[in-house]
Amino acid sequence: MTTGTTARPELDRCTVLHVDLDAFFASVEVLDDPSLAGLPVIVGGTGTRGVVASCTYEARAFGVRSAMPSVEARRRCPQAVFLSGRFGRYAEVSEQFHALLHRVTPVVEGIGLDEAFLDVAGVRRLLGPALEVAGLVRASVRADLGLDCAVGVARTKFVAKLASRAAKPVPGPDGPRPGPGVVAVAPRDELDFLHPLPVRAMWGVGPATGGRLHDLGVHTVGDLAAIPVPTLCRVLGEANGRHLAALSRGEDPRPVQPNREAKSVGHEETFATDLHRHAALHHHLVRMADGVAERLGRAGLAGRTVTLKVRYGDRTTVTRSHSLDAPVDAPRPIAAVAGALLEALDTSPGVRLLGVSVSGLVPAGGTGRQLSFEDTGGPGGAVPSAGGGGPEGDAPEERAEAWHEVEAAVTGIRARYGHDSVGSAALMGEAGLAVKRRGDTQWGPAADDGSGHRPGGRA
């Protein structure tokens, strides 16, 4: 394993980079408000059902980590500055980050707002060996964005991702200790690097899989590599067992895939208190369908399958899907399908989370004219209104034509004046038009006392 940017001949085969921004959301907050520097900052849902999305290394020194319940994070670090987050700002910085990476090489596979894989084999003559490119990327991110990142360099994506984790800073009671910034793993060093790592560090090993492996006495990647493949397949299933066995041996043939296509577009929301009535849930469903349609429109996509996700108060989760003959990309048919699926579920136990997504994506240009879902029959016949009234005609074709004109007009107005300038009457609330934006309540609902709300600065 090599740290720093001094190239070694045996690293010539290592052309895959994994670039990961450090504590991204929290770091953006510190960047925009320097008075937060050196403080334990936590970004996430500020309510009792919230989770931590990101935190500074000062907060990590108290045991706070991503995906931890916000209540637990407050208990561990009561002095933390807790912010509800600004997804729009994070998306803006993310676009700048990915644009910077594309200036290095066109072979970039984004796997999140704050991380990406690069294959730099084609730029070695121009920019030098991969290790030097890694140093260039770190310097550019610092100079152009004011943020820090860690870079892993390896022969495969799997090892590169784990190497970037090893390059990160380390939290401590006296403040974070800087990491090496760049870690490169030569092919001959891969197993020495991988095998001491905890098995939960591997892709595809979550709590359930980790529990099964621990039952087998597997605690490290090396332990996993020592288990016979048939045994793993029997415990984990054929595909997952063979996949993890290969990774434990450093085998990962997956290439860096630029322009990886999205498989689905969706929104989901956790409520501050469980909702029991279909009417209350339907209002949120329409908001989500509107937001999904807006994102589909921006991406030039439509989809054939609408999926509804419901999580009850006891955390039991169910999903229901319906596939249409023609792709849809407008709010009304998406909401109508999801509404029909919702009506078929018993919500009396109380719904904690509701989600709407569209999959089976295709370019929207070839979808043709969309019929309203009510006109297509739908699953089970009767379908609730998706928007509370609207244009009528003597025939389904006339109604579809009228709705197409309405939706085209709404799209044009929003393109000029913003997404929250116009919308269905079903989106109206006491505070005005309640449109769904990407990132709203992504990490749980905000606290009722307004903590975490920051109109112009710190909470």
Short mmCIF file of C-alpha atoms in Angstrom, two decimals:
data_model
loop_
_atom_site.label_atom_id
_atom_site.label_comp_id
_atom_site.label_asym_id
_atom_site.label_seq_id
_atom_site.Cartn_x
_atom_site.Cartn_y
_atom_site.Cartn_z
CA MET A 1 0.00 0.00 0.00
CA THR A 2 1.32 3.43 -0.97
CA THR A 3 0.35 6.76 0.55
CA GLY A 4 1.07 10.15 -0.91
CA THR A 5 1.81 10.71 -4.60
CA THR A 6 5.15 8.99 -5.20
CA ALA A 7 4.66 6.62 -8.14
CA ARG A 8 5.93 3.03 -8.13
CA PRO A 9 6.36 0.84 -11.23
CA GLU A 10 4.03 -1.86 -9.87
CA LEU A 11 1.21 0.72 -9.81
CA ASP A 12 1.14 1.00 -13.61
CA ARG A 13 -1.87 -1.36 -13.76
CA CYS A 14 -3.76 0.74 -11.23
CA THR A 15 -5.85 3.11 -13.33
CA VAL A 16 -9.07 3.24 -11.29
CA LEU A 17 -9.58 6.14 -8.89
CA HIS A 18 -12.31 6.52 -6.30
CA VAL A 19 -12.77 10.15 -5.21
CA ASP A 20 -14.82 10.80 -2.07
CA LEU A 21 -15.47 14.25 -0.59
CA ASP A 22 -14.88 14.42 3.17
CA ALA A 23 -18.03 14.84 5.31
CA PHE A 24 -19.68 16.45 2.29
CA PHE A 25 -22.90 18.05 3.59
CA ALA A 26 -21.32 19.17 6.85
CA SER A 27 -18.24 20.49 5.02
CA VAL A 28 -20.42 22.59 2.72
CA GLU A 29 -22.10 24.10 5.77
CA VAL A 30 -18.71 24.99 7.25
CA LEU A 31 -17.59 26.38 3.89
CA ASP A 32 -20.62 28.68 3.74
CA ASP A 33 -20.43 29.64 7.43
CA PRO A 34 -16.78 29.70 8.60
CA SER A 35 -17.91 30.33 12.20
CA LEU A 36 -18.78 26.61 12.28
CA ALA A 37 -15.17 25.58 11.71
CA GLY A 38 -13.87 23.32 14.46
CA LEU A 39 -17.34 22.67 15.89
CA PRO A 40 -19.26 19.36 15.96
CA VAL A 41 -21.71 19.99 13.12
CA ILE A 42 -24.44 17.47 12.32
CA VAL A 43 -26.63 17.64 9.20
CA GLY A 44 -29.79 15.56 9.17
CA GLY A 45 -33.38 15.27 10.29
CA THR A 46 -33.79 17.41 13.38
CA GLY A 47 -37.00 15.75 14.58
CA THR A 48 -37.43 12.67 16.71
CA ARG A 49 -37.66 10.49 13.59
CA GLY A 50 -34.68 12.03 11.84
CA VAL A 51 -31.37 10.42 10.99
CA VAL A 52 -27.87 11.83 10.59
CA ALA A 53 -26.92 12.52 6.97
CA SER A 54 -23.43 13.89 7.55
CA CYS A 55 -21.27 15.20 10.38
CA THR A 56 -17.90 16.81 10.86
CA TYR A 57 -15.01 14.84 12.29
CA GLU A 58 -15.39 16.82 15.51
CA ALA A 59 -18.83 15.20 15.90
CA ARG A 60 -17.51 11.79 14.89
CA ALA A 61 -15.13 11.93 17.84
CA PHE A 62 -18.25 11.51 20.05
CA GLY A 63 -19.35 8.41 18.13
CA VAL A 64 -21.80 10.18 15.82
CA ARG A 65 -22.03 8.64 12.35
CA SER A 66 -24.16 8.76 9.23
CA ALA A 67 -27.54 6.96 9.40
CA MET A 68 -27.56 7.15 13.22
CA PRO A 69 -30.92 8.26 14.67
CA SER A 70 -30.82 11.98 15.42
CA VAL A 71 -32.02 11.36 18.97
CA GLU A 72 -28.97 9.16 19.61
CA ALA A 73 -26.66 11.72 18.00
CA ARG A 74 -27.99 14.44 20.31
CA ARG A 75 -27.49 12.17 23.30
CA ARG A 76 -23.88 11.46 22.36
CA CYS A 77 -23.04 15.04 21.42
CA PRO A 78 -25.47 17.48 23.09
CA GLN A 79 -23.27 20.45 22.21
CA ALA A 80 -23.49 19.75 18.45
CA VAL A 81 -24.73 22.34 15.98
CA PHE A 82 -27.63 20.47 14.36
CA LEU A 83 -28.71 21.64 10.89
CA SER A 84 -31.61 20.34 8.84
CA GLY A 85 -29.66 20.61 5.60
CA ARG A 86 -30.00 22.37 2.24
CA PHE A 87 -30.22 19.76 -0.47
CA GLY A 88 -30.33 22.34 -3.26
CA ARG A 89 -27.01 23.78 -2.15
CA TYR A 90 -25.42 20.33 -1.90
CA ALA A 91 -26.64 19.48 -5.42
CA GLU A 92 -25.12 22.73 -6.71
CA VAL A 93 -21.70 21.93 -5.22
CA SER A 94 -22.01 18.33 -6.45
CA GLU A 95 -22.47 19.54 -10.03
CA GLN A 96 -19.29 21.59 -9.72
CA PHE A 97 -17.47 18.57 -8.29
CA HIS A 98 -18.48 16.25 -11.10
CA ALA A 99 -17.71 18.90 -13.72
CA LEU A 100 -14.20 19.15 -12.25
CA LEU A 101 -13.74 15.38 -12.54
CA HIS A 102 -14.87 15.42 -16.16
CA ARG A 103 -12.12 17.93 -16.89
CA VAL A 104 -9.64 15.24 -15.82
CA THR A 105 -11.12 12.36 -17.84
CA PRO A 106 -14.41 11.65 -19.64
CA VAL A 107 -14.53 8.20 -18.03
CA VAL A 108 -16.33 9.21 -14.81
CA GLU A 109 -18.96 7.11 -13.05
CA GLY A 110 -20.83 9.14 -10.48
CA ILE A 111 -22.22 7.02 -7.64
CA GLY A 112 -23.54 9.81 -5.44
CA LEU A 113 -23.48 13.53 -4.89
CA ASP A 114 -20.07 13.34 -3.27
CA GLU A 115 -18.21 10.41 -4.84
CA ALA A 116 -17.25 8.99 -8.20
CA PHE A 117 -15.03 6.49 -9.95
CA LEU A 118 -12.57 7.56 -12.63
CA ASP A 119 -10.61 5.48 -15.12
CA VAL A 120 -7.48 7.45 -15.98
CA ALA A 121 -5.81 4.93 -18.31
CA GLY A 122 -6.43 7.21 -21.28
CA VAL A 123 -4.93 10.35 -19.74
CA ARG A 124 -1.63 8.97 -18.44
CA ARG A 125 0.39 10.41 -21.33
CA LEU A 126 -1.11 13.85 -20.71
CA LEU A 127 -1.33 13.94 -16.91
CA GLY A 128 1.05 11.24 -15.73
CA PRO A 129 0.54 8.04 -13.69
CA ALA A 130 -2.67 7.47 -11.73
CA LEU A 131 -1.02 8.40 -8.46
CA GLU A 132 -0.07 11.81 -9.83
CA VAL A 133 -3.58 12.27 -11.22
CA ALA A 134 -4.95 11.53 -7.75
CA GLY A 135 -2.82 14.31 -6.30
CA LEU A 136 -3.98 16.66 -9.05
CA VAL A 137 -7.63 15.87 -8.30
CA ARG A 138 -7.19 16.57 -4.57
CA ALA A 139 -5.44 19.86 -5.26
CA SER A 140 -8.13 20.93 -7.76
CA VAL A 141 -10.98 20.10 -5.38
CA ARG A 142 -9.32 22.15 -2.65
CA ALA A 143 -8.54 25.10 -4.94
CA ASP A 144 -11.80 25.21 -6.90
CA LEU A 145 -14.37 24.08 -4.33
CA GLY A 146 -12.73 24.82 -0.99
CA LEU A 147 -13.37 21.22 0.10
CA ASP A 148 -11.19 18.23 0.91
CA CYS A 149 -11.42 14.76 -0.58
CA ALA A 150 -9.81 11.36 -0.27
CA VAL A 151 -8.67 9.36 -3.29
CA GLY A 152 -8.14 5.63 -3.60
CA VAL A 153 -6.05 4.23 -6.45
CA ALA A 154 -6.23 0.57 -7.42
CA ARG A 155 -6.65 -1.99 -10.17
CA THR A 156 -10.38 -2.48 -9.41
CA LYS A 157 -13.33 -0.38 -8.27
CA PHE A 158 -13.81 -2.43 -5.11
CA VAL A 159 -10.26 -1.96 -3.84
CA ALA A 160 -10.16 1.70 -4.94
CA LYS A 161 -13.25 2.49 -2.87
CA LEU A 162 -11.81 0.87 0.24
CA ALA A 163 -8.49 2.63 -0.39
CA SER A 164 -10.19 6.04 -0.42
CA ARG A 165 -11.71 5.21 2.96
CA ALA A 166 -8.21 4.47 4.29
CA ALA A 167 -7.08 7.87 2.98
CA LYS A 168 -9.57 9.86 5.07
CA PRO A 169 -8.95 11.82 8.28
CA VAL A 170 -9.35 10.07 11.62
CA PRO A 171 -11.52 11.64 14.37
CA GLY A 172 -10.02 12.06 17.81
CA PRO A 173 -10.69 13.79 21.14
CA ASP A 174 -8.12 16.49 20.32
CA GLY A 175 -9.49 17.09 16.85
CA PRO A 176 -9.30 15.17 13.60
CA ARG A 177 -5.96 13.72 12.57
CA PRO A 178 -5.29 14.27 8.86
CA GLY A 179 -5.28 11.16 6.73
CA PRO A 180 -2.84 10.47 3.90
CA GLY A 181 -5.29 11.92 1.37
CA VAL A 182 -4.27 9.39 -1.30
CA VAL A 183 -3.88 5.65 -0.81
CA ALA A 184 -2.81 3.38 -3.67
CA VAL A 185 -2.95 -0.41 -3.51
CA ALA A 186 -0.70 -2.28 -5.93
CA PRO A 187 -1.95 -5.62 -7.31
CA ARG A 188 0.56 -7.62 -5.28
CA ASP A 189 -0.61 -5.87 -2.08
CA GLU A 190 -4.36 -6.29 -2.57
CA LEU A 191 -4.91 -9.30 -0.31
CA ASP A 192 -2.66 -7.89 2.42
CA PHE A 193 -4.78 -4.74 2.29
CA LEU A 194 -8.18 -6.43 2.07
CA HIS A 195 -8.02 -9.37 4.44
CA PRO A 196 -7.57 -7.53 7.77
CA LEU A 197 -10.59 -5.28 7.05
CA PRO A 198 -13.91 -5.97 8.82
CA VAL A 199 -16.32 -7.87 6.62
CA ARG A 200 -18.90 -5.08 6.98
CA ALA A 201 -16.55 -2.86 4.96
CA MET A 202 -17.46 -4.84 1.84
CA TRP A 203 -20.04 -3.83 -0.73
CA GLY A 204 -23.22 -5.83 -0.26
CA VAL A 205 -22.63 -6.70 3.40
CA GLY A 206 -25.33 -4.96 5.40
CA PRO A 207 -26.74 -5.84 8.81
CA ALA A 208 -28.62 -8.95 7.61
CA THR A 209 -25.78 -10.40 5.53
CA GLY A 210 -23.27 -9.41 8.19
CA GLY A 211 -25.30 -11.29 10.80
CA ARG A 212 -25.33 -14.47 8.71
CA LEU A 213 -21.59 -14.22 8.15
CA HIS A 214 -20.92 -13.67 11.85
CA ASP A 215 -22.89 -16.84 12.54
CA LEU A 216 -20.31 -18.59 10.36
CA GLY A 217 -17.49 -17.07 12.39
CA VAL A 218 -16.66 -14.56 9.64
CA HIS A 219 -15.47 -11.21 11.02
CA THR A 220 -12.86 -10.06 8.49
CA VAL A 221 -12.55 -10.15 4.72
CA GLY A 222 -9.83 -12.76 5.20
CA ASP A 223 -12.24 -14.95 7.16
CA LEU A 224 -14.68 -14.67 4.27
CA ALA A 225 -12.03 -15.65 1.72
CA ALA A 226 -11.36 -18.83 3.71
CA ILE A 227 -14.99 -20.02 3.56
CA PRO A 228 -15.70 -22.51 0.73
CA VAL A 229 -17.75 -20.94 -2.03
CA PRO A 230 -20.51 -23.64 -1.86
CA THR A 231 -20.97 -22.82 1.83
CA LEU A 232 -21.35 -19.11 1.09
CA CYS A 233 -23.83 -19.86 -1.70
CA ARG A 234 -25.88 -22.03 0.63
CA VAL A 235 -26.03 -19.31 3.29
CA LEU A 236 -26.26 -16.18 1.13
CA GLY A 237 -27.71 -17.42 -2.14
CA GLU A 238 -25.89 -18.40 -5.32
CA ALA A 239 -25.33 -14.94 -6.85
CA ASN A 240 -24.47 -13.07 -3.65
CA GLY A 241 -22.28 -15.87 -2.33
CA ARG A 242 -20.15 -16.05 -5.48
CA HIS A 243 -19.98 -12.26 -5.74
CA LEU A 244 -18.70 -11.77 -2.19
CA ALA A 245 -16.29 -14.68 -2.51
CA ALA A 246 -14.78 -13.06 -5.61
CA LEU A 247 -14.49 -9.65 -3.93
CA SER A 248 -12.75 -11.21 -0.92
CA ARG A 249 -10.08 -12.48 -3.33
CA GLY A 250 -9.70 -9.05 -4.93
CA GLU A 251 -11.60 -10.05 -8.07
CA ASP A 252 -13.84 -7.30 -9.46
CA PRO A 253 -14.17 -7.19 -13.26
CA ARG A 254 -16.67 -4.29 -13.30
CA PRO A 255 -15.39 -1.39 -15.45
CA VAL A 256 -15.92 2.29 -14.71
CA GLN A 257 -19.19 3.08 -16.49
CA PRO A 258 -19.61 6.71 -17.58
CA ASN A 259 -23.12 8.05 -18.14
CA ARG A 260 -24.70 5.28 -16.11
CA GLU A 261 -28.45 5.48 -16.70
CA ALA A 262 -30.88 5.98 -13.84
CA LYS A 263 -33.11 3.00 -13.12
CA SER A 264 -35.85 4.87 -11.28
CA VAL A 265 -36.91 8.32 -10.12
CA GLY A 266 -38.74 8.73 -6.84
CA HIS A 267 -39.54 10.67 -3.70
CA GLU A 268 -40.34 9.45 -0.21
CA GLU A 269 -41.14 11.20 3.03
CA THR A 270 -41.15 10.28 6.72
CA PHE A 271 -43.91 11.98 8.70
CA ALA A 272 -43.51 13.52 12.15
CA THR A 273 -46.49 11.48 13.34
CA ASP A 274 -48.19 8.46 11.79
CA LEU A 275 -50.98 9.25 9.32
CA HIS A 276 -54.04 7.00 9.41
CA ARG A 277 -56.43 8.46 6.83
CA HIS A 278 -56.24 7.98 3.08
CA ALA A 279 -57.22 11.61 2.49
CA ALA A 280 -54.24 12.98 4.40
CA LEU A 281 -51.88 10.52 2.70
CA HIS A 282 -53.31 11.31 -0.72
CA HIS A 283 -52.31 14.98 -0.35
CA HIS A 284 -48.68 13.94 0.17
CA LEU A 285 -48.93 11.38 -2.62
CA VAL A 286 -49.96 14.10 -5.09
CA ARG A 287 -47.01 16.25 -3.96
CA MET A 288 -44.62 13.37 -4.54
CA ALA A 289 -46.08 12.51 -7.95
CA ASP A 290 -45.68 16.16 -8.93
CA GLY A 291 -42.05 16.14 -7.79
CA VAL A 292 -41.31 12.86 -9.59
CA ALA A 293 -42.82 14.21 -12.80
CA GLU A 294 -40.74 17.38 -12.52
CA ARG A 295 -37.52 15.35 -12.18
CA LEU A 296 -38.52 13.09 -15.08
CA GLY A 297 -39.15 16.17 -17.21
CA ARG A 298 -35.76 17.65 -16.38
CA ALA A 299 -34.08 14.39 -17.34
CA GLY A 300 -36.17 13.91 -20.49
CA LEU A 301 -37.46 10.56 -19.24
CA ALA A 302 -40.74 8.71 -18.81
CA GLY A 303 -41.49 5.37 -17.16
CA ARG A 304 -43.88 2.45 -17.44
CA THR A 305 -43.98 1.27 -13.81
CA VAL A 306 -45.29 3.29 -10.86
CA THR A 307 -44.37 1.99 -7.40
CA LEU A 308 -45.89 2.94 -4.06
CA LYS A 309 -43.91 2.42 -0.84
CA VAL A 310 -45.61 2.42 2.55
CA ARG A 311 -43.89 1.97 5.91
CA TYR A 312 -46.16 1.53 8.90
CA GLY A 313 -45.55 2.73 12.43
CA ASP A 314 -44.10 -0.64 13.41
CA ARG A 315 -41.59 -0.23 10.52
CA THR A 316 -43.22 -2.96 8.45
CA THR A 317 -42.71 -1.92 4.82
CA VAL A 318 -44.80 -2.88 1.79
CA THR A 319 -44.42 -1.92 -1.85
CA ARG A 320 -46.99 -2.14 -4.62
CA SER A 321 -46.36 -1.57 -8.33
CA HIS A 322 -48.40 -1.28 -11.49
CA SER A 323 -47.03 -1.24 -15.05
CA LEU A 324 -48.79 0.69 -17.79
CA ASP A 325 -48.98 0.02 -21.52
CA ALA A 326 -47.47 3.43 -22.31
CA PRO A 327 -44.79 5.36 -20.39
CA VAL A 328 -45.89 8.32 -18.27
CA ASP A 329 -44.07 11.48 -17.22
CA ALA A 330 -46.90 13.76 -16.06
CA PRO A 331 -48.09 14.30 -12.46
CA ARG A 332 -51.73 13.33 -12.99
CA PRO A 333 -51.30 9.76 -14.31
CA ILE A 334 -48.48 9.05 -11.84
CA ALA A 335 -50.63 10.22 -8.93
CA ALA A 336 -53.63 8.30 -10.24
CA VAL A 337 -51.74 5.00 -10.39
CA ALA A 338 -50.15 5.53 -6.97
CA GLY A 339 -53.51 6.63 -5.55
CA ALA A 340 -55.18 3.44 -6.75
CA LEU A 341 -52.42 1.39 -5.15
CA LEU A 342 -52.81 3.34 -1.90
CA GLU A 343 -56.57 2.82 -1.80
CA ALA A 344 -56.00 -0.94 -1.81
CA LEU A 345 -53.94 -0.76 1.40
CA ASP A 346 -55.16 -0.58 4.98
CA THR A 347 -53.72 2.61 6.47
CA SER A 348 -55.58 2.46 9.77
CA PRO A 349 -52.52 1.13 11.70
CA GLY A 350 -50.75 4.40 10.84
CA VAL A 351 -48.29 5.21 8.06
CA ARG A 352 -44.83 6.42 9.02
CA LEU A 353 -43.36 6.81 5.52
CA LEU A 354 -44.82 7.17 2.04
CA GLY A 355 -42.95 6.99 -1.25
CA VAL A 356 -43.74 7.21 -4.98
CA SER A 357 -41.34 6.22 -7.75
CA VAL A 358 -41.34 5.55 -11.49
CA SER A 359 -39.13 2.92 -13.15
CA GLY A 360 -38.85 1.21 -16.52
CA LEU A 361 -37.41 4.47 -17.83
CA VAL A 362 -37.25 5.42 -21.51
CA PRO A 363 -36.59 8.70 -23.34
CA ALA A 364 -39.71 10.84 -23.07
CA GLY A 365 -39.60 12.00 -26.69
CA GLY A 366 -41.00 8.73 -27.98
CA THR A 367 -43.83 8.26 -25.49
CA GLY A 368 -46.58 9.78 -27.62
CA ARG A 369 -49.75 11.28 -26.15
CA GLN A 370 -50.51 10.02 -22.65
CA LEU A 371 -54.02 8.97 -21.67
CA SER A 372 -55.22 9.81 -18.19
CA PHE A 373 -55.00 6.77 -15.90
CA GLU A 374 -58.73 7.00 -15.23
CA ASP A 375 -59.31 6.46 -18.95
CA THR A 376 -57.09 3.38 -19.11
CA GLY A 377 -59.06 1.37 -16.58
CA GLY A 378 -56.32 1.04 -13.95
CA PRO A 379 -55.87 -1.82 -11.51
CA GLY A 380 -59.25 -2.69 -10.09
CA GLY A 381 -61.37 -0.11 -11.89
CA ALA A 382 -62.21 2.86 -9.65
CA VAL A 383 -59.36 5.31 -9.28
CA PRO A 384 -59.28 8.40 -7.07
CA SER A 385 -58.82 11.79 -8.70
CA ALA A 386 -55.18 12.80 -8.96
CA GLY A 387 -55.75 16.49 -8.76
CA GLY A 388 -59.25 17.45 -7.71
CA GLY A 389 -61.14 18.39 -10.85
CA GLY A 390 -60.00 19.60 -14.22
CA PRO A 391 -60.88 19.77 -17.90
CA GLU A 392 -63.64 17.49 -19.10
CA GLY A 393 -64.64 16.19 -22.51
CA ASP A 394 -67.27 13.94 -24.03
CA ALA A 395 -64.79 11.14 -24.68
CA PRO A 396 -61.57 9.80 -23.15
CA GLU A 397 -59.60 11.15 -26.12
CA GLU A 398 -61.01 14.65 -25.58
CA ARG A 399 -60.21 14.56 -21.87
CA ALA A 400 -56.70 13.34 -22.59
CA GLU A 401 -56.22 16.13 -25.13
CA ALA A 402 -57.44 18.73 -22.63
CA TRP A 403 -55.15 17.44 -19.88
CA HIS A 404 -52.22 17.37 -22.27
CA GLU A 405 -52.77 21.08 -22.99
CA VAL A 406 -53.03 21.89 -19.28
CA GLU A 407 -49.86 19.95 -18.44
CA ALA A 408 -47.98 21.60 -21.31
CA ALA A 409 -49.03 25.03 -20.04
CA VAL A 410 -47.96 24.21 -16.47
CA THR A 411 -44.59 22.94 -17.74
CA GLY A 412 -44.05 26.17 -19.68
CA ILE A 413 -44.94 28.39 -16.71
CA ARG A 414 -42.66 26.45 -14.37
CA ALA A 415 -39.80 26.57 -16.85
CA ARG A 416 -40.02 30.36 -16.84
CA TYR A 417 -41.04 31.19 -13.27
CA GLY A 418 -39.92 28.20 -11.20
CA HIS A 419 -41.36 24.89 -10.05
CA ASP A 420 -43.37 26.46 -7.22
CA SER A 421 -45.06 29.08 -9.43
CA VAL A 422 -48.07 26.94 -10.36
CA GLY A 423 -49.50 23.55 -9.53
CA SER A 424 -52.56 21.44 -8.81
CA ALA A 425 -55.09 22.75 -6.30
CA ALA A 426 -54.39 19.56 -4.33
CA LEU A 427 -50.94 21.01 -3.54
CA MET A 428 -52.34 24.07 -1.78
CA GLY A 429 -51.87 24.34 1.97
CA GLU A 430 -51.97 27.00 4.64
CA ALA A 431 -48.53 28.25 3.61
CA GLY A 432 -49.36 28.30 -0.11
CA LEU A 433 -48.35 25.92 -2.88
CA ALA A 434 -46.57 22.97 -1.21
CA VAL A 435 -44.46 21.52 -4.01
CA LYS A 436 -42.16 18.58 -3.37
CA ARG A 437 -38.48 19.31 -3.88
CA ARG A 438 -35.70 16.76 -4.05
CA GLY A 439 -34.16 16.43 -0.60
CA ASP A 440 -37.21 17.66 1.36
CA THR A 441 -37.35 15.72 4.65
CA GLN A 442 -34.87 13.29 3.08
CA TRP A 443 -33.45 12.55 6.52
CA GLY A 444 -36.71 12.72 8.43
CA PRO A 445 -39.06 15.51 9.48
CA ALA A 446 -37.81 18.67 11.13
CA ALA A 447 -38.26 19.28 14.85
CA ASP A 448 -41.49 21.01 15.82
CA ASP A 449 -39.55 23.69 17.71
CA GLY A 450 -37.87 24.81 14.49
CA SER A 451 -34.38 23.73 15.52
CA GLY A 452 -32.25 23.16 12.50
CA HIS A 453 -34.07 25.83 10.50
CA ARG A 454 -31.60 28.40 9.34
CA PRO A 455 -32.93 31.13 7.10
CA GLY A 456 -29.63 32.95 6.81
CA GLY A 457 -26.93 31.40 8.90
CA ARG A 458 -26.45 29.09 11.84
CA ALA A 459 -29.34 27.29 13.47
#
